[in-house]
Amino acid sequence: MAKVSKNKKKVSELVDRSKVYSIDEALKVLRETSFVKFDPTVEVSYNLNVDPRHADQQIRGAMVLPHGTGRSQKVLVVTQGAKEQEAKDAGADYVGGKEILEEVKNGWFDFDIIVATPDMMGELGKLGRVLGPKGLMPNPKTGTVTTDVTKAVEEIKKGKIEYRVDKESNINTIVGKLSFEDKALVENFRALHDTIVKARPAAVKGTFIKNLVISTTMGPGIKVTLD
């Protein structure tokens, strides 16, 4: 407990809660306030001036970070016929049709993301109550429902992330690992930021990004600006 208290004290001394940091300043503080023994993920949280109850303000999409995420994702491709071999050649970790969905139905979840061809969405829909709450249901908006299986799998392996505004108008996603060089983290962050800015709904008036925070796993949140 003494060590935890000591770390908390150091964090409180290093993080000025009333300050909005530049991204370079924020990364310096993140490194100084990370006390975990593993390589933590660098996370970004946006609070937006949108009303997700309106369809035109439900911001959702996916993108490939310039320098990847620093972590590998296990990809399950749900398809049939010739597309099965295409998925395997693209580097999918698991490939199958109805039989593999039966395994999922029975509690198998040794994967991080599902890519599906449109012809399999009827079968996947039957597992909506299982996949939905876990955020695993494929969606055309994020490129995970597609006939181009090769592109989908390769993008995920290169470091594709998804972003989606929640009921509280927040978007939470990742931009890499703390072990990344500052330049790589900044370029990942700016690429994400540009994407979010371009997704601004036409109906939004005034300030679009109300709050922007960067943090690490189990680390403090630091307010930042990319202006």
GROMACS .gro file of N, CA, C and O in nm, residues 65-188:
model
  496
   65LEU      N    1  -0.408   0.268  -3.827
   65LEU     CA    2  -0.312   0.364  -3.772
   65LEU      C    3  -0.181   0.354  -3.850
   65LEU      O    4  -0.137   0.244  -3.884
   66PRO      N    5  -0.114   0.467  -3.876
   66PRO     CA    6   0.010   0.466  -3.954
   66PRO      C    7   0.117   0.372  -3.900
   66PRO      O    8   0.192   0.311  -3.976
   67HIS      N    9   0.123   0.362  -3.767
   67HIS     CA   10   0.226   0.278  -3.704
   67HIS      C   11   0.167   0.158  -3.629
   67HIS      O   12   0.232   0.098  -3.543
   68GLY      N   13   0.043   0.124  -3.662
   68GLY     CA   14  -0.019   0.009  -3.598
   68GLY      C   15  -0.055   0.033  -3.452
   68GLY      O   16  -0.042   0.144  -3.400
   69THR      N   17  -0.100  -0.072  -3.386
   69THR     CA   18  -0.145  -0.061  -3.247
   69THR      C   19  -0.044  -0.118  -3.147
   69THR      O   20  -0.057  -0.096  -3.028
   70GLY      N   21   0.051  -0.194  -3.199
   70GLY     CA   22   0.148  -0.256  -3.108
   70GLY      C   23   0.099  -0.386  -3.048
   70GLY      O   24   0.165  -0.445  -2.963
   71ARG      N   25  -0.016  -0.430  -3.090
   71ARG     CA   26  -0.067  -0.557  -3.040
   71ARG      C   27  -0.129  -0.636  -3.155
   71ARG      O   28  -0.179  -0.580  -3.251
   72SER      N   29  -0.120  -0.767  -3.145
   72SER     CA   30  -0.175  -0.851  -3.250
   72SER      C   31  -0.319  -0.889  -3.215
   72SER      O   32  -0.351  -0.908  -3.098
   73GLN      N   33  -0.402  -0.897  -3.315
   73GLN     CA   34  -0.541  -0.934  -3.295
   73GLN      C   35  -0.571  -1.064  -3.367
   73GLN      O   36  -0.533  -1.082  -3.484
   74LYS      N   37  -0.639  -1.154  -3.299
   74LYS     CA   38  -0.679  -1.279  -3.361
   74LYS      C   39  -0.808  -1.256  -3.439
   74LYS      O   40  -0.907  -1.207  -3.385
   75VAL      N   41  -0.803  -1.292  -3.567
   75VAL     CA   42  -0.915  -1.265  -3.656
   75VAL      C   43  -0.989  -1.395  -3.691
   75VAL      O   44  -0.928  -1.493  -3.734
   76LEU      N   45  -1.119  -1.393  -3.671
   76LEU     CA   46  -1.206  -1.501  -3.714
   76LEU      C   47  -1.281  -1.455  -3.838
   76LEU      O   48  -1.347  -1.351  -3.835
   77VAL      N   49  -1.269  -1.530  -3.946
   77VAL     CA   50  -1.343  -1.498  -4.068
   77VAL      C   51  -1.456  -1.601  -4.083
   77VAL      O   52  -1.431  -1.721  -4.087
   78VAL      N   53  -1.577  -1.550  -4.089
   78VAL     CA   54  -1.694  -1.635  -4.106
   78VAL      C   55  -1.738  -1.626  -4.251
   78VAL      O   56  -1.785  -1.521  -4.297
   79THR      N   57  -1.719  -1.734  -4.325
   79THR     CA   58  -1.749  -1.735  -4.467
   79THR      C   59  -1.766  -1.879  -4.513
   79THR      O   60  -1.763  -1.972  -4.432
   80GLN      N   61  -1.779  -1.899  -4.642
   80GLN     CA   62  -1.793  -2.033  -4.696
   80GLN      C   63  -1.742  -2.039  -4.839
   80GLN      O   64  -1.719  -1.935  -4.902
   81GLY      N   65  -1.721  -2.157  -4.890
   81GLY     CA   66  -1.676  -2.174  -5.028
   81GLY      C   67  -1.534  -2.126  -5.051
   81GLY      O   68  -1.447  -2.137  -4.964
   82ALA      N   69  -1.511  -2.066  -5.167
   82ALA     CA   70  -1.377  -2.022  -5.208
   82ALA      C   71  -1.320  -1.915  -5.115
   82ALA      O   72  -1.198  -1.901  -5.101
   83LYS      N   73  -1.408  -1.839  -5.050
   83LYS     CA   74  -1.362  -1.732  -4.960
   83LYS      C   75  -1.287  -1.787  -4.838
   83LYS      O   76  -1.210  -1.716  -4.775
   84GLU      N   77  -1.311  -1.913  -4.804
   84GLU     CA   78  -1.241  -1.972  -4.690
   84GLU      C   79  -1.091  -1.977  -4.716
   84GLU      O   80  -1.011  -1.940  -4.631
   85GLN      N   81  -1.053  -2.022  -4.834
   85GLN     CA   82  -0.911  -2.028  -4.868
   85GLN      C   83  -0.851  -1.888  -4.878
   85GLN      O   84  -0.738  -1.863  -4.838
   86GLU      N   85  -0.930  -1.794  -4.932
   86GLU     CA   86  -0.883  -1.655  -4.941
   86GLU      C   87  -0.852  -1.600  -4.803
   86GLU      O   88  -0.751  -1.531  -4.783
   87ALA      N   89  -0.940  -1.630  -4.707
   87ALA     CA   90  -0.920  -1.582  -4.570
   87ALA      C   91  -0.794  -1.642  -4.508
   87ALA      O   92  -0.716  -1.574  -4.441
   88LYS      N   93  -0.773  -1.771  -4.532
   88LYS     CA   94  -0.654  -1.838  -4.478
   88LYS      C   95  -0.527  -1.779  -4.539
   88LYS      O   96  -0.428  -1.754  -4.469
   89ASP      N   97  -0.530  -1.755  -4.671
   89ASP     CA   98  -0.414  -1.698  -4.739
   89ASP      C   99  -0.384  -1.557  -4.690
   89ASP      O  100  -0.268  -1.514  -4.691
   90ALA      N  101  -0.487  -1.484  -4.648
   90ALA     CA  102  -0.470  -1.346  -4.601
   90ALA      C  103  -0.413  -1.340  -4.459
   90ALA      O  104  -0.371  -1.234  -4.414
   91GLY      N  105  -0.415  -1.454  -4.390
   91GLY     CA  106  -0.358  -1.457  -4.255
   91GLY      C  107  -0.459  -1.463  -4.142
   91GLY      O  108  -0.424  -1.438  -4.025
   92ALA      N  109  -0.583  -1.498  -4.174
   92ALA     CA  110  -0.685  -1.511  -4.068
   92ALA      C  111  -0.644  -1.621  -3.971
   92ALA      O  112  -0.588  -1.724  -4.011
   93ASP      N  113  -0.673  -1.602  -3.843
   93ASP     CA  114  -0.637  -1.701  -3.742
   93ASP      C  115  -0.734  -1.818  -3.742
   93ASP      O  116  -0.695  -1.933  -3.717
   94TYR      N  117  -0.861  -1.789  -3.768
   94TYR     CA  118  -0.964  -1.893  -3.771
   94TYR      C  119  -1.057  -1.864  -3.888
   94TYR      O  120  -1.090  -1.749  -3.916
   95VAL      N  121  -1.100  -1.971  -3.955
   95VAL     CA  122  -1.191  -1.957  -4.069
   95VAL      C  123  -1.295  -2.067  -4.062
   95VAL      O  124  -1.264  -2.183  -4.031
   96GLY      N  125  -1.421  -2.031  -4.089
   96GLY     CA  126  -1.525  -2.132  -4.090
   96GLY      C  127  -1.661  -2.074  -4.117
   96GLY      O  128  -1.677  -1.951  -4.129
   97GLY      N  129  -1.759  -2.162  -4.128
   97GLY     CA  130  -1.896  -2.119  -4.154
   97GLY      C  131  -1.986  -2.152  -4.036
   97GLY      O  132  -1.955  -2.118  -3.921
   98LYS      N  133  -2.095  -2.221  -4.064
   98LYS     CA  134  -2.192  -2.254  -3.959
   98LYS      C  135  -2.130  -2.333  -3.845
   98LYS      O  136  -2.166  -2.313  -3.728
   99GLU      N  137  -2.036  -2.422  -3.878
   99GLU     CA  138  -1.977  -2.508  -3.775
   99GLU      C  139  -1.898  -2.429  -3.672
   99GLU      O  140  -1.901  -2.458  -3.552
  100ILE      N  141  -1.828  -2.323  -3.718
  100ILE     CA  142  -1.749  -2.244  -3.624
  100ILE      C  143  -1.840  -2.152  -3.542
  100ILE      O  144  -1.810  -2.121  -3.426
  101LEU      N  145  -1.953  -2.112  -3.600
  101LEU     CA  146  -2.049  -2.031  -3.525
  101LEU      C  147  -2.114  -2.114  -3.414
  101LEU      O  148  -2.152  -2.060  -3.309
  102GLU      N  149  -2.125  -2.242  -3.437
  102GLU     CA  150  -2.178  -2.331  -3.334
  102GLU      C  151  -2.084  -2.334  -3.214
  102GLU      O  152  -2.128  -2.337  -3.099
  103GLU      N  153  -1.953  -2.330  -3.240
  103GLU     CA  154  -1.854  -2.325  -3.132
  103GLU      C  155  -1.866  -2.194  -3.054
  103GLU      O  156  -1.856  -2.193  -2.931
  104VAL      N  157  -1.889  -2.084  -3.127
  104VAL     CA  158  -1.907  -1.954  -3.061
  104VAL      C  159  -2.032  -1.959  -2.973
  104VAL      O  160  -2.032  -1.912  -2.858
  105LYS      N  161  -2.136  -2.015  -3.027
  105LYS     CA  162  -2.263  -2.028  -2.952
  105LYS      C  163  -2.242  -2.105  -2.822
  105LYS      O  164  -2.304  -2.076  -2.720
  106ASN      N  165  -2.148  -2.200  -2.825
  106ASN     CA  166  -2.120  -2.284  -2.708
  106ASN      C  167  -2.015  -2.223  -2.615
  106ASN      O  168  -1.970  -2.289  -2.521
  107GLY      N  169  -1.974  -2.098  -2.644
  107GLY     CA  170  -1.885  -2.029  -2.550
  107GLY      C  171  -1.741  -2.012  -2.592
  107GLY      O  172  -1.657  -1.971  -2.511
  108TRP      N  173  -1.708  -2.040  -2.718
  108TRP     CA  174  -1.570  -2.024  -2.763
  108TRP      C  175  -1.547  -1.880  -2.812
  108TRP      O  176  -1.617  -1.832  -2.899
  109PHE      N  177  -1.450  -1.812  -2.752
  109PHE     CA  178  -1.422  -1.674  -2.789
  109PHE      C  179  -1.271  -1.647  -2.796
  109PHE      O  180  -1.223  -1.544  -2.749
  110ASP      N  181  -1.197  -1.738  -2.855
  110ASP     CA  182  -1.052  -1.720  -2.865
  110ASP      C  183  -1.014  -1.635  -2.986
  110ASP      O  184  -0.932  -1.674  -3.069
  111PHE      N  185  -1.078  -1.520  -2.999
  111PHE     CA  186  -1.051  -1.428  -3.109
  111PHE      C  187  -1.088  -1.287  -3.062
  111PHE      O  188  -1.158  -1.269  -2.963
  112ASP      N  189  -1.038  -1.188  -3.136
  112ASP     CA  190  -1.061  -1.048  -3.098
  112ASP      C  191  -1.159  -0.976  -3.188
  112ASP      O  192  -1.220  -0.877  -3.148
  113ILE      N  193  -1.172  -1.024  -3.312
  113ILE     CA  194  -1.256  -0.955  -3.408
  113ILE      C  195  -1.309  -1.054  -3.512
  113ILE      O  196  -1.242  -1.153  -3.544
  114ILE      N  197  -1.429  -1.028  -3.560
  114ILE     CA  198  -1.490  -1.114  -3.662
  114ILE      C  199  -1.505  -1.038  -3.792
  114ILE      O  200  -1.555  -0.925  -3.794
  115VAL      N  201  -1.462  -1.101  -3.900
  115VAL     CA  202  -1.487  -1.051  -4.036
  115VAL      C  203  -1.583  -1.151  -4.099
  115VAL      O  204  -1.565  -1.273  -4.086
  116ALA      N  205  -1.686  -1.103  -4.167
  116ALA     CA  206  -1.784  -1.193  -4.229
  116ALA      C  207  -1.818  -1.148  -4.370
  116ALA      O  208  -1.821  -1.028  -4.399
  117THR      N  209  -1.844  -1.245  -4.456
  117THR     CA  210  -1.896  -1.212  -4.588
  117THR      C  211  -2.047  -1.193  -4.575
  117THR      O  212  -2.110  -1.251  -4.485
  118PRO      N  213  -2.107  -1.108  -4.659
  118PRO     CA  214  -2.249  -1.075  -4.646
  118PRO      C  215  -2.342  -1.196  -4.642
  118PRO      O  216  -2.444  -1.194  -4.572
  119ASP      N  217  -2.305  -1.303  -4.713
  119ASP     CA  218  -2.393  -1.421  -4.718
  119ASP      C  219  -2.403  -1.496  -4.586
  119ASP      O  220  -2.490  -1.581  -4.569
  120MET      N  221  -2.313  -1.461  -4.490
  120MET     CA  222  -2.314  -1.528  -4.359
  120MET      C  223  -2.380  -1.445  -4.250
  120MET      O  224  -2.391  -1.489  -4.136
  121MET      N  225  -2.424  -1.325  -4.284
  121MET     CA  226  -2.479  -1.237  -4.180
  121MET      C  227  -2.612  -1.288  -4.124
  121MET      O  228  -2.646  -1.260  -4.009
  122GLY      N  229  -2.685  -1.364  -4.202
  122GLY     CA  230  -2.809  -1.424  -4.150
  122GLY      C  231  -2.780  -1.518  -4.035
  122GLY      O  232  -2.850  -1.517  -3.933
  123GLU      N  233  -2.675  -1.599  -4.051
  123GLU     CA  234  -2.636  -1.692  -3.945
  123GLU      C  235  -2.579  -1.617  -3.825
  123GLU      O  236  -2.607  -1.650  -3.710
  124LEU      N  237  -2.499  -1.515  -3.851
  124LEU     CA  238  -2.441  -1.436  -3.742
  124LEU      C  239  -2.548  -1.362  -3.664
  124LEU      O  240  -2.538  -1.345  -3.543
  125GLY      N  241  -2.653  -1.319  -3.736
  125GLY     CA  242  -2.763  -1.248  -3.671
  125GLY      C  243  -2.828  -1.329  -3.560
  125GLY      O  244  -2.878  -1.273  -3.462
  126LYS      N  245  -2.825  -1.461  -3.574
  126LYS     CA  246  -2.883  -1.549  -3.472
  126LYS      C  247  -2.804  -1.543  -3.341
  126LYS      O  248  -2.855  -1.582  -3.235
  127LEU      N  249  -2.679  -1.495  -3.350
  127LEU     CA  250  -2.594  -1.486  -3.230
  127LEU      C  251  -2.583  -1.342  -3.180
  127LEU      O  252  -2.492  -1.308  -3.105
  128GLY      N  253  -2.675  -1.257  -3.225
  128GLY     CA  254  -2.671  -1.116  -3.188
  128GLY      C  255  -2.666  -1.091  -3.038
  128GLY      O  256  -2.593  -1.004  -2.990
  129ARG      N  257  -2.741  -1.169  -2.962
  129ARG     CA  258  -2.744  -1.149  -2.816
  129ARG      C  259  -2.613  -1.188  -2.750
  129ARG      O  260  -2.581  -1.142  -2.640
  130VAL      N  261  -2.538  -1.272  -2.819
  130VAL     CA  262  -2.408  -1.315  -2.765
  130VAL      C  263  -2.297  -1.220  -2.811
  130VAL      O  264  -2.214  -1.176  -2.732
  131LEU      N  265  -2.297  -1.187  -2.939
  131LEU     CA  266  -2.190  -1.106  -2.996
  131LEU      C  267  -2.208  -0.956  -2.971
  131LEU      O  268  -2.109  -0.884  -2.951
  132GLY      N  269  -2.332  -0.909  -2.972
  132GLY     CA  270  -2.359  -0.766  -2.955
  132GLY      C  271  -2.300  -0.706  -2.829
  132GLY      O  272  -2.223  -0.608  -2.836
  133PRO      N  273  -2.331  -0.762  -2.711
  133PRO     CA  274  -2.278  -0.706  -2.587
  133PRO      C  275  -2.125  -0.707  -2.578
  133PRO      O  276  -2.066  -0.627  -2.506
  134LYS      N  277  -2.061  -0.796  -2.651
  134LYS     CA  278  -1.914  -0.806  -2.650
  134LYS      C  279  -1.851  -0.717  -2.757
  134LYS      O  280  -1.728  -0.710  -2.768
  135GLY      N  281  -1.935  -0.650  -2.836
  135GLY     CA  282  -1.883  -0.564  -2.942
  135GLY      C  283  -1.820  -0.641  -3.056
  135GLY      O  284  -1.732  -0.589  -3.126
  136LEU      N  285  -1.864  -0.763  -3.077
  136LEU     CA  286  -1.803  -0.850  -3.177
  136LEU      C  287  -1.884  -0.864  -3.307
  136LEU      O  288  -1.838  -0.927  -3.402
  137MET      N  289  -2.003  -0.808  -3.311
  137MET     CA  290  -2.085  -0.823  -3.430
  137MET      C  291  -2.025  -0.744  -3.547
  137MET      O  292  -2.002  -0.624  -3.536
  138PRO      N  293  -1.996  -0.810  -3.659
  138PRO     CA  294  -1.940  -0.740  -3.775
  138PRO      C  295  -2.035  -0.632  -3.825
  138PRO      O  296  -2.157  -0.643  -3.809
  139ASN      N  297  -1.977  -0.529  -3.889
  139ASN     CA  298  -2.058  -0.417  -3.937
  139ASN      C  299  -1.996  -0.359  -4.064
  139ASN      O  300  -1.875  -0.338  -4.070
  140PRO      N  301  -2.078  -0.332  -4.165
  140PRO     CA  302  -2.024  -0.275  -4.290
  140PRO      C  303  -1.951  -0.143  -4.269
  140PRO      O  304  -1.855  -0.112  -4.341
  141LYS      N  305  -1.993  -0.063  -4.170
  141LYS     CA  306  -1.932   0.068  -4.146
  141LYS      C  307  -1.787   0.057  -4.102
  141LYS      O  308  -1.709   0.151  -4.118
  142THR      N  309  -1.751  -0.056  -4.041
  142THR     CA  310  -1.613  -0.074  -3.996
  142THR      C  311  -1.536  -0.167  -4.087
  142THR      O  312  -1.423  -0.206  -4.057
  143GLY      N  313  -1.597  -0.204  -4.198
  143GLY     CA  314  -1.528  -0.288  -4.296
  143GLY      C  315  -1.518  -0.434  -4.258
  143GLY      O  316  -1.443  -0.509  -4.320
  144THR      N  317  -1.596  -0.477  -4.158
  144THR     CA  318  -1.588  -0.617  -4.116
  144THR      C  319  -1.697  -0.704  -4.177
  144THR      O  320  -1.702  -0.824  -4.153
  145VAL      N  321  -1.787  -0.643  -4.255
  145VAL     CA  322  -1.879  -0.719  -4.340
  145VAL      C  323  -1.841  -0.682  -4.483
  145VAL      O  324  -1.862  -0.568  -4.527
  146THR      N  325  -1.781  -0.776  -4.553
  146THR     CA  326  -1.725  -0.743  -4.684
  146THR      C  327  -1.701  -0.868  -4.768
  146THR      O  328  -1.685  -0.977  -4.714
  147THR      N  329  -1.697  -0.849  -4.898
  147THR     CA  330  -1.659  -0.959  -4.987
  147THR      C  331  -1.508  -0.958  -5.009
  147THR      O  332  -1.451  -1.057  -5.055
  148ASP      N  333  -1.443  -0.845  -4.975
  148ASP     CA  334  -1.298  -0.834  -4.989
  148ASP      C  335  -1.231  -0.880  -4.859
  148ASP      O  336  -1.181  -0.799  -4.780
  149VAL      N  337  -1.231  -1.010  -4.839
  149VAL     CA  338  -1.179  -1.068  -4.716
  149VAL      C  339  -1.030  -1.039  -4.699
  149VAL      O  340  -0.982  -1.009  -4.589
  150THR      N  341  -0.956  -1.046  -4.808
  150THR     CA  342  -0.811  -1.022  -4.802
  150THR      C  343  -0.780  -0.883  -4.745
  150THR      O  344  -0.700  -0.869  -4.653
  151LYS      N  345  -0.845  -0.780  -4.799
  151LYS     CA  346  -0.822  -0.644  -4.752
  151LYS      C  347  -0.860  -0.629  -4.606
  151LYS      O  348  -0.785  -0.568  -4.528
  152ALA      N  349  -0.973  -0.686  -4.566
  152ALA     CA  350  -1.020  -0.673  -4.428
  152ALA      C  351  -0.921  -0.734  -4.329
  152ALA      O  352  -0.885  -0.672  -4.228
  153VAL      N  353  -0.875  -0.854  -4.358
  153VAL     CA  354  -0.782  -0.921  -4.268
  153VAL      C  355  -0.648  -0.850  -4.264
  153VAL      O  356  -0.591  -0.827  -4.156
  154GLU      N  357  -0.598  -0.809  -4.379
  154GLU     CA  358  -0.468  -0.743  -4.384
  154GLU      C  359  -0.470  -0.610  -4.309
  154GLU      O  360  -0.373  -0.575  -4.240
  155GLU      N  361  -0.579  -0.535  -4.320
  155GLU     CA  362  -0.588  -0.407  -4.249
  155GLU      C  363  -0.590  -0.428  -4.097
  155GLU      O  364  -0.526  -0.353  -4.023
  156ILE      N  365  -0.661  -0.529  -4.053
  156ILE     CA  366  -0.666  -0.558  -3.910
  156ILE      C  367  -0.527  -0.595  -3.859
  156ILE      O  368  -0.483  -0.549  -3.753
  157LYS      N  369  -0.456  -0.676  -3.934
  157LYS     CA  370  -0.323  -0.720  -3.895
  157LYS      C  371  -0.223  -0.604  -3.895
  157LYS      O  372  -0.126  -0.604  -3.820
  158LYS      N  373  -0.248  -0.504  -3.981
  158LYS     CA  374  -0.158  -0.388  -3.988
  158LYS      C  375  -0.181  -0.289  -3.874
  158LYS      O  376  -0.098  -0.201  -3.849
  159GLY      N  377  -0.294  -0.300  -3.805
  159GLY     CA  378  -0.321  -0.208  -3.695
  159GLY      C  379  -0.447  -0.127  -3.711
  159GLY      O  380  -0.450  -0.006  -3.687
  160LYS      N  381  -0.552  -0.191  -3.756
  160LYS     CA  382  -0.680  -0.124  -3.773
  160LYS      C  383  -0.750  -0.108  -3.639
  160LYS      O  384  -0.752  -0.200  -3.557
  161ILE      N  385  -0.807   0.009  -3.614
  161ILE     CA  386  -0.885   0.032  -3.493
  161ILE      C  387  -1.026   0.072  -3.532
  161ILE      O  388  -1.049   0.122  -3.641
  162GLU      N  389  -1.118   0.051  -3.441
  162GLU     CA  390  -1.255   0.096  -3.461
  162GLU      C  391  -1.284   0.207  -3.361
  162GLU      O  392  -1.227   0.212  -3.252
  163TYR      N  393  -1.372   0.297  -3.398
  163TYR     CA  394  -1.416   0.403  -3.308
  163TYR      C  395  -1.567   0.415  -3.318
  163TYR      O  396  -1.626   0.397  -3.425
  164ARG      N  397  -1.629   0.442  -3.206
  164ARG     CA  398  -1.775   0.450  -3.202
  164ARG      C  399  -1.821   0.536  -3.085
  164ARG      O  400  -1.774   0.518  -2.973
  165VAL      N  401  -1.908   0.631  -3.113
  165VAL     CA  402  -1.958   0.716  -3.006
  165VAL      C  403  -2.057   0.637  -2.920
  165VAL      O  404  -2.141   0.563  -2.973
  166ASP      N  405  -2.046   0.649  -2.788
  166ASP     CA  406  -2.136   0.575  -2.699
  166ASP      C  407  -2.255   0.663  -2.657
  166ASP      O  408  -2.271   0.776  -2.706
  167LYS      N  409  -2.336   0.613  -2.569
  167LYS     CA  410  -2.458   0.684  -2.528
  167LYS      C  411  -2.428   0.815  -2.458
  167LYS      O  412  -2.513   0.904  -2.453
  168GLU      N  413  -2.308   0.826  -2.400
  168GLU     CA  414  -2.270   0.949  -2.329
  168GLU      C  415  -2.192   1.044  -2.420
  168GLU      O  416  -2.128   1.137  -2.371
  169SER      N  417  -2.192   1.017  -2.550
  169SER     CA  418  -2.124   1.102  -2.649
  169SER      C  419  -1.972   1.094  -2.640
  169SER      O  420  -1.901   1.189  -2.675
  170ASN      N  421  -1.922   0.980  -2.592
  170ASN     CA  422  -1.778   0.960  -2.582
  170ASN      C  423  -1.728   0.861  -2.687
  170ASN      O  424  -1.799   0.768  -2.726
  171ILE      N  425  -1.606   0.882  -2.732
  171ILE     CA  426  -1.536   0.785  -2.816
  171ILE      C  427  -1.408   0.747  -2.743
  171ILE      O  428  -1.328   0.835  -2.706
  172ASN      N  429  -1.390   0.619  -2.718
  172ASN     CA  430  -1.270   0.569  -2.651
  172ASN      C  431  -1.201   0.468  -2.742
  172ASN      O  432  -1.261   0.371  -2.785
  173THR      N  433  -1.074   0.492  -2.771
  173THR     CA  434  -1.000   0.399  -2.855
  173THR      C  435  -0.851   0.406  -2.821
  173THR      O  436  -0.813   0.472  -2.726
  174ILE      N  437  -0.768   0.336  -2.898
  174ILE     CA  438  -0.626   0.329  -2.867
  174ILE      C  439  -0.543   0.386  -2.980
  174ILE      O  440  -0.586   0.390  -3.095
  175VAL      N  441  -0.421   0.430  -2.947
  175VAL     CA  442  -0.331   0.484  -3.050
  175VAL      C  443  -0.193   0.420  -3.046
  175VAL      O  444  -0.101   0.467  -3.112
  176GLY      N  445  -0.177   0.313  -2.970
  176GLY     CA  446  -0.048   0.244  -2.967
  176GLY      C  447  -0.008   0.199  -2.829
  176GLY      O  448  -0.092   0.188  -2.738
  177LYS      N  449   0.123   0.175  -2.814
  177LYS     CA  450   0.180   0.131  -2.687
  177LYS      C  451   0.278   0.237  -2.637
  177LYS      O  452   0.338   0.312  -2.716
  178LEU      N  453   0.298   0.242  -2.505
  178LEU     CA  454   0.387   0.343  -2.448
  178LEU      C  455   0.531   0.322  -2.493
  178LEU      O  456   0.612   0.415  -2.492
  179SER      N  457   0.565   0.200  -2.536
  179SER     CA  458   0.700   0.171  -2.584
  179SER      C  459   0.728   0.232  -2.721
  179SER      O  460   0.843   0.239  -2.765
  180PHE      N  461   0.623   0.277  -2.790
  180PHE     CA  462   0.641   0.343  -2.919
  180PHE      C  463   0.723   0.470  -2.900
  180PHE      O  464   0.716   0.536  -2.795
  181GLU      N  465   0.796   0.510  -3.002
  181GLU     CA  466   0.863   0.640  -3.000
  181GLU      C  467   0.757   0.750  -3.003
  181GLU      O  468   0.648   0.731  -3.055
  182ASP      N  469   0.792   0.866  -2.949
  182ASP     CA  470   0.697   0.978  -2.946
  182ASP      C  471   0.645   1.010  -3.086
  182ASP      O  472   0.525   1.035  -3.105
  183LYS      N  473   0.732   1.009  -3.185
  183LYS     CA  474   0.694   1.044  -3.322
  183LYS      C  475   0.583   0.951  -3.372
  183LYS      O  476   0.486   0.996  -3.433
  184ALA      N  477   0.595   0.822  -3.345
  184ALA     CA  478   0.495   0.725  -3.390
  184ALA      C  479   0.362   0.747  -3.320
  184ALA      O  480   0.255   0.742  -3.383
  185LEU      N  481   0.366   0.772  -3.189
  185LEU     CA  482   0.243   0.796  -3.113
  185LEU      C  483   0.174   0.924  -3.160
  185LEU      O  484   0.052   0.928  -3.175
  186VAL      N  485   0.254   1.028  -3.184
  186VAL     CA  486   0.197   1.155  -3.230
  186VAL      C  487   0.132   1.138  -3.366
  186VAL      O  488   0.020   1.186  -3.391
  187GLU      N  489   0.198   1.067  -3.457
  187GLU     CA  490   0.142   1.047  -3.591
  187GLU      C  491   0.016   0.961  -3.587
  187GLU      O  492  -0.080   0.986  -3.660
  188ASN      N  493   0.014   0.860  -3.501
  188ASN     CA  494  -0.108   0.779  -3.483
  188ASN      C  495  -0.221   0.866  -3.429
  188ASN      O  496  -0.336   0.859  -3.476
   0.00000   0.00000   0.00000
